[in-house]
Coordinates of C-alpha atoms and ligand atoms in Angstrom, one line a residue:
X1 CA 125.9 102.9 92.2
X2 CA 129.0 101.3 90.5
X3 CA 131.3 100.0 93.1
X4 CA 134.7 101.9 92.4
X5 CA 137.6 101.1 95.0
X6 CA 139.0 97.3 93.9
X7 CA 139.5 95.6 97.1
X8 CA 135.5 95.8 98.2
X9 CA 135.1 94.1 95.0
X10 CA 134.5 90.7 95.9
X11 CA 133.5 87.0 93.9
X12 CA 129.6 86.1 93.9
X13 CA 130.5 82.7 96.1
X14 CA 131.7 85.4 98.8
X15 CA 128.5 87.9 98.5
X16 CA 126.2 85.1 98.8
X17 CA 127.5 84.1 102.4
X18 CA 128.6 87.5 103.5
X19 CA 124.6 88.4 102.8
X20 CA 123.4 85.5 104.7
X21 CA 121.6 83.5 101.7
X22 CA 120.6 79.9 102.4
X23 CA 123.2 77.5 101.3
X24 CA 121.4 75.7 98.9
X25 CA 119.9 78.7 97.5
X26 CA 123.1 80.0 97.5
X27 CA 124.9 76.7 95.6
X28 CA 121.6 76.9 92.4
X29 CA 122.9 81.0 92.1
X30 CA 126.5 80.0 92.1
X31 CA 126.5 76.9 89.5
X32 CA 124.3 79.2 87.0
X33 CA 127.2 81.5 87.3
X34 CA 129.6 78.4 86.5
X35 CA 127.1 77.0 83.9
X36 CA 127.2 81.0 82.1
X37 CA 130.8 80.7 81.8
X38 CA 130.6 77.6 79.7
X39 CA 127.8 79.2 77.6
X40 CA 129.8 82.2 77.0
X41 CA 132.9 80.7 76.3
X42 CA 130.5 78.6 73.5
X43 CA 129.1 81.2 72.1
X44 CA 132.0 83.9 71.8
X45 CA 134.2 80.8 69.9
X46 CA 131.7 78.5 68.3
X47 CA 132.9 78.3 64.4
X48 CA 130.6 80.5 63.1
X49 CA 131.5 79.5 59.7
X50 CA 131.4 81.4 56.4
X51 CA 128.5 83.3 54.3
X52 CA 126.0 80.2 53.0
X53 CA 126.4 77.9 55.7
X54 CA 123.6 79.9 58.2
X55 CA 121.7 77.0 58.3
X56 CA 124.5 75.1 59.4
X57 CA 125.2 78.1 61.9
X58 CA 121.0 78.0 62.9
X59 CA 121.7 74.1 63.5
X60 CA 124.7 75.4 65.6
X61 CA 122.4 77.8 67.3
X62 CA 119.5 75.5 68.0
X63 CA 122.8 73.1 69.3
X64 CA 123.3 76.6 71.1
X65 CA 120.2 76.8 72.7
X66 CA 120.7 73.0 73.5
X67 CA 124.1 73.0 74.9
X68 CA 122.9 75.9 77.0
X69 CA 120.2 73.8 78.3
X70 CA 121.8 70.8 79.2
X71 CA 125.1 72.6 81.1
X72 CA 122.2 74.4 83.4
X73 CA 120.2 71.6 84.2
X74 CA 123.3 69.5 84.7
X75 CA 124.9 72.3 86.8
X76 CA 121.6 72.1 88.5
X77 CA 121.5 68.4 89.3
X78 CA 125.1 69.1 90.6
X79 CA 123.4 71.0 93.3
X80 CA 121.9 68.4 94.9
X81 CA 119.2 70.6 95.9
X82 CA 116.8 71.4 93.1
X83 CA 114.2 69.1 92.9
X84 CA 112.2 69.7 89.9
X85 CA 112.9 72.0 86.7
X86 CA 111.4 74.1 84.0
X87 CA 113.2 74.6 81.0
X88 CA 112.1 76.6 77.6
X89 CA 113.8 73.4 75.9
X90 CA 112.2 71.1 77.6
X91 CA 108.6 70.2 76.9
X92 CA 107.5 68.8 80.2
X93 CA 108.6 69.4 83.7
X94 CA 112.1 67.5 84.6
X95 CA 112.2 65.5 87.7
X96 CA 115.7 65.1 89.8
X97 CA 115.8 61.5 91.1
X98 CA 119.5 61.3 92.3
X99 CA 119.3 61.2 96.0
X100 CA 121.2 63.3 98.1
X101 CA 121.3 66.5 100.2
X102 CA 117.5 67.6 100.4
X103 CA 116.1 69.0 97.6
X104 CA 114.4 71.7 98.6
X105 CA 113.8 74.0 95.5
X106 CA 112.3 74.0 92.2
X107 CA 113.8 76.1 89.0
X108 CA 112.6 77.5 86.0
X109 CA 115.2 78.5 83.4
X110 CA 115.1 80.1 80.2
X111 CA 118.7 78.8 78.8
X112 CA 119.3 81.3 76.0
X113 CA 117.0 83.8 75.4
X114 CA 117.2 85.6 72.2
X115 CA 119.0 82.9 70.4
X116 CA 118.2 84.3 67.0
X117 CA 120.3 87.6 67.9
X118 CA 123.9 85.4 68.6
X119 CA 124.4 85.3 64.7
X120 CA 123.9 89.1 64.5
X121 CA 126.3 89.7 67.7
X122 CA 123.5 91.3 69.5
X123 CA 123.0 90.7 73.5
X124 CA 121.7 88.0 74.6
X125 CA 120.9 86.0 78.0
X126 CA 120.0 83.3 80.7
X127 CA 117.0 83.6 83.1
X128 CA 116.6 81.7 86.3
X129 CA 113.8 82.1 88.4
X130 CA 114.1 80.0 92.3
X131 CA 111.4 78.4 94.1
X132 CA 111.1 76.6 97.5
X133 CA 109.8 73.3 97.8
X134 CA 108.9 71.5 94.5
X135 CA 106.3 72.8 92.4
X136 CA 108.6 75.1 89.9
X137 CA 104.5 76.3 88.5
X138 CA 103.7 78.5 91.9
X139 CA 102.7 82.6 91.3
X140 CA 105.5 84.7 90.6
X141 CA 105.3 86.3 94.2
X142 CA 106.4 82.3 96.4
X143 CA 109.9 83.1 94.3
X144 CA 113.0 83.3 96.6
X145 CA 115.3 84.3 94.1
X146 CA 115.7 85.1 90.5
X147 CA 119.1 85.9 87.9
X148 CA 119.9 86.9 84.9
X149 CA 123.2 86.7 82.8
X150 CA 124.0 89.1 79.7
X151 CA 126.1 88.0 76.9
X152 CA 126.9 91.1 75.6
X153 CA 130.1 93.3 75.5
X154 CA 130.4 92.1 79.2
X155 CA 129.3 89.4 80.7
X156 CA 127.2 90.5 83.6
X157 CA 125.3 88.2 86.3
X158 CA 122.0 89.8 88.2
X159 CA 120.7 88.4 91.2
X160 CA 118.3 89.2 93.9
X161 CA 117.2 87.1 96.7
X162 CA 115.0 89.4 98.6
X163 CA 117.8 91.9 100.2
X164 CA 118.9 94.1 97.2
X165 CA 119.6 93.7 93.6
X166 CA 123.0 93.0 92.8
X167 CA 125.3 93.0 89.5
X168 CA 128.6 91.3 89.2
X169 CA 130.6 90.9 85.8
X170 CA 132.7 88.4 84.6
X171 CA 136.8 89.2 84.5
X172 CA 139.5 87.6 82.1
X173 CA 140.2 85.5 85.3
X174 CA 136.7 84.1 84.5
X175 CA 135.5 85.2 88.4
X176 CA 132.6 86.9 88.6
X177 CA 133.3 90.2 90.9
X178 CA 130.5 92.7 92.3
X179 CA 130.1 95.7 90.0
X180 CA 126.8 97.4 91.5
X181 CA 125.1 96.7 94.3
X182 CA 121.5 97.6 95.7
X183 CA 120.1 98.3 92.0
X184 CA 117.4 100.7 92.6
X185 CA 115.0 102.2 89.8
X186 CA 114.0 105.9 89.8
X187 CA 110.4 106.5 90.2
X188 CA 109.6 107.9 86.4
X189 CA 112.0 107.5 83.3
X190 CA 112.3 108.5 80.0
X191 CA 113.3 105.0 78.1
X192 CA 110.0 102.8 75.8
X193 CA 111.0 99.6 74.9
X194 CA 107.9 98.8 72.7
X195 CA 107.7 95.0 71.7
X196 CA 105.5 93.4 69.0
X197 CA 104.2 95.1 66.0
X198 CA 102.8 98.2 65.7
X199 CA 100.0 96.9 62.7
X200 CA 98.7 94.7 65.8
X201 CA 98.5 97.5 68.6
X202 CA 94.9 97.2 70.0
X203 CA 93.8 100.5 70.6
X204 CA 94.3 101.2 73.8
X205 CA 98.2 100.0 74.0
X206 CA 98.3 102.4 71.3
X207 CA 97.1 104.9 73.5
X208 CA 99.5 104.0 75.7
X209 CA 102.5 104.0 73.1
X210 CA 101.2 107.2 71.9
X211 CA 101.3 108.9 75.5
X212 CA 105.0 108.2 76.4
X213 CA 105.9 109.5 72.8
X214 CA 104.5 112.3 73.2
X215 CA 106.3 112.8 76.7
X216 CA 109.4 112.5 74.7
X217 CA 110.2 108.8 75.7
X218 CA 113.5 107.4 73.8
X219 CA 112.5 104.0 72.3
X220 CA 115.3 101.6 72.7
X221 CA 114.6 98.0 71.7
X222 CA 117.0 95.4 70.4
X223 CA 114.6 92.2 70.5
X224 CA 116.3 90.6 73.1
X225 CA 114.5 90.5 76.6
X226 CA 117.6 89.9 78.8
X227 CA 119.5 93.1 77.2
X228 CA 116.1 95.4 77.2
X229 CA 115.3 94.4 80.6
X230 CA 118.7 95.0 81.8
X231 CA 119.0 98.3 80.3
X232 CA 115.5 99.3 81.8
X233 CA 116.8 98.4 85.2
X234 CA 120.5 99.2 85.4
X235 CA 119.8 103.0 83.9
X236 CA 116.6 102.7 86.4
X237 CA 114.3 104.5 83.4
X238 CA 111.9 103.4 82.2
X239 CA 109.7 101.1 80.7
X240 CA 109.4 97.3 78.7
X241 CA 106.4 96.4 76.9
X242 CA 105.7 93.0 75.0
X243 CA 101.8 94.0 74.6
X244 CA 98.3 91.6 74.1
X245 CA 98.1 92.5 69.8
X246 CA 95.3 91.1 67.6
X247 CA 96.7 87.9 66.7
X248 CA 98.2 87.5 70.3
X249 CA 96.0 88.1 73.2
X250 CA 98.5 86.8 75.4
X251 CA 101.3 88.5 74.1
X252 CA 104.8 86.3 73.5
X253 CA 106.7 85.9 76.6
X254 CA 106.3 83.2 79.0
X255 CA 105.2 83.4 82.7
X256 CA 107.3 80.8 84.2
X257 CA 111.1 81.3 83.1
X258 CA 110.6 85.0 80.9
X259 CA 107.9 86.9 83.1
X260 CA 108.5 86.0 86.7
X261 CA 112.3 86.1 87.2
X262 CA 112.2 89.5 85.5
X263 CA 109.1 91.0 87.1
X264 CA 110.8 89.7 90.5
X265 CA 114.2 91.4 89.7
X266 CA 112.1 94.5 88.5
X267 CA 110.4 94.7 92.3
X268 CA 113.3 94.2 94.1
X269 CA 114.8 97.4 92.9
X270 CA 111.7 99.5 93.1
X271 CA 110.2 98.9 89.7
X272 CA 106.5 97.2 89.2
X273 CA 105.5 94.7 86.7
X274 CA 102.2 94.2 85.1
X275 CA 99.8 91.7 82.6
X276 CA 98.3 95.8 81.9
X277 CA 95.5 94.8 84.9
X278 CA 97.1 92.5 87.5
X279 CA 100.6 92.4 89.3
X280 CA 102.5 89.6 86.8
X281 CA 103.7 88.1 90.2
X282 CA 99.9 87.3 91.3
X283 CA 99.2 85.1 88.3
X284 CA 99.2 81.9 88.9
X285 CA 100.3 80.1 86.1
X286 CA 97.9 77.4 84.5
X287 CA 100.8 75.4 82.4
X288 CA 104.3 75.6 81.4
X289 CA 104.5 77.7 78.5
X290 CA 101.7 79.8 80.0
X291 CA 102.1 83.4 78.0
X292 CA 101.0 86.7 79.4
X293 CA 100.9 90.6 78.5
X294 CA 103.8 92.7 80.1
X295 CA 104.5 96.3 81.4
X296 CA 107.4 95.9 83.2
X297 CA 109.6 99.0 84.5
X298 CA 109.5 102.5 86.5
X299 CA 106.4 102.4 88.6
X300 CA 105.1 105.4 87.3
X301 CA 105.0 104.0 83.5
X302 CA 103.6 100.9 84.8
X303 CA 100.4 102.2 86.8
X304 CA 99.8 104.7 83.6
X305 CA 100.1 101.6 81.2
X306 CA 97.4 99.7 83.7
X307 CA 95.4 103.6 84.0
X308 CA 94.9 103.9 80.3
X309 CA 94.1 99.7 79.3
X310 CA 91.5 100.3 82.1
X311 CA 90.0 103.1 79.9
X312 CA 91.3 105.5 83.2
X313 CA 93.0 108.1 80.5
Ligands
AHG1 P1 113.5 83.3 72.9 O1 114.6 83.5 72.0 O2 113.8 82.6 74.2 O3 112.3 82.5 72.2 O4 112.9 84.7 73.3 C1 112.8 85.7 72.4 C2 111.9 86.8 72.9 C3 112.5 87.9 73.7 O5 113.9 87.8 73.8 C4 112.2 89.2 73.1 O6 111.7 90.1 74.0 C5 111.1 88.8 72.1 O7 111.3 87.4 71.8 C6 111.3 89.6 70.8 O8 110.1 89.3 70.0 P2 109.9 90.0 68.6 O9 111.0 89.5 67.7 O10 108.5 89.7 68.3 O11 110.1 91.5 68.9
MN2 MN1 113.0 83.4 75.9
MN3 MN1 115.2 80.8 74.8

């Protein structure tokens, strides 16, 4: 439910203590928030420069994906309280030696998902996924809190720690001020948002494809995570697929920093989120770029996508 009348509207710093979350957890949500702002300001006035110089631009966008990286990690240092991270752009887990307040969780991050969209102005996003202690490689379900930020026509933060899902959007004072709170899916949908290609459907995801189609499902995919998933949980409808294919058993998205803060988020308002025969937050992930199979979405779709790759249907 959009929250309407101005003054309940409040800043993300004030939500977090008026609803009681840890301080330190409470500091890693608020810096990611801080560390967003500086992406976003990157990426709306980086110097896109003219037709022919796309390479220069994909440099610009790997320095994108980079940049992003290394304001969230050092935002995360800043802390004082993360002890370890996972980053997509980093190939081996980060250690945070400077002493200080106890650092008592562990983070895995996906910087800039979607990357390759920026240069076509499509949505794209950061996802943060929170753990205590400091193994950031722990099953989905030890999370204590996950986020999300959209770069899209609005800047939007989504957090849950365990009490409600909650969306706050970024104003031209650059504060980010509650928008919806206690996101909550509906039970069934009517939204497919089919990844990887349809030449590599085994046959029983295209069973599965097939099914919702003819239900009258309304595919809407843009090839980026962040903005599918967010669409998939703000209109509560619906389901996300990035399916095992043929030449990818595991399908494409990662566990750690992709899988897991979504599937988390995805709960917390009602939803489920699947490999297509386990819970994705009961896997424990073997490595860092550990990949797995995903139904993520309305319970309903979710338990028919696990039905019919069980042969049930
Ligand atoms: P990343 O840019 O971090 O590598 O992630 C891209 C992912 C995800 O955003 C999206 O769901 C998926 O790639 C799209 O894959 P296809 O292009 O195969 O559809
Ligand atoms: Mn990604
Ligand atoms: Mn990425």
């Amino acid at each position: 439910m959009a929250v309407k009348s101005k003054h309940v509207r409040r800043g993300l710093w004030n939500h977090l203590m008026r609803t009681g979350v840890e301080m330190g957890l409470a500091s890693i949500i608020y810096e990611v928030g801080v560390a967003s702002k500086y992406v976003n300001h990157a990426m709306r006035t980086g110097d896109l420069g003219l037709a022919g110089t796309s390479n220069l631009y994909g440099e610009e966008q790997l320095a994108l994906d980079v940049l992003a990286d290394e304001i969230i990690k050092d935002r995360l240092d800043h802390t004082g309280r993360v002890s370890k991270i996972v980053s997509e752009e980093q190939s081996e887990i980060i250690i945070f030696e400077r002493s200080g307040r106890r650092r008592q969780y562990a983070v895995c991050y996906d910087p800039l998902d979607g990357s390759s969209l920026v240069d076509v102005n499509l949505a794209v996003g950061t996802i943060v996924s929170i753990y205590p202690g400091d193994d950031p490689l722990q099953p989905g379900k030890n999370q204590v809190g996950a986020m999300f930020v959209v770069y899209g026509p609005r800047t939007t933060l989504v957090y849950s720690t365990g009490n409600g899902v909650f969306e706050f959007t970024l104003n031209s004072l650059g504060e980010y001020t509650l928008t919806r709170e206690n996101i909550f899916m509906k039970e069934q949908g009517n939204l497919y948002s089919p990844g990887g290609l349809r030449s590599e459907y085994l046959p029983e995801h295209e069973r599965y494809v097939a099914s919702l189609e003819a239900d009258g499902y309304k595919l809407r995919y843009s090839g980026g995570f962040v903005p599918d998933i967010n669409q998939i949980l703000l209109k509560g409808s619906g389901v996300f697929m990035y399916p095992a294919t043929r030449k990818s058993p595991c399908g494409k998205l990662r566990l750690p920093f992709e899988l897991n803060p979504m599937a988390y988020l995805v709960e917390q308002a009602g939803g489920g989120a699947s490999t297509g025969t386990e819970r994705i937050l009961d896997v424990v992930p073997g490595d860092l770029d550990q990949r797995s199979p995903v139904y993520i979405g309305c319970r309903r779709e979710v338990a028919l996508a696990e039905r019919i790759l069980n042969g049930g249907e």
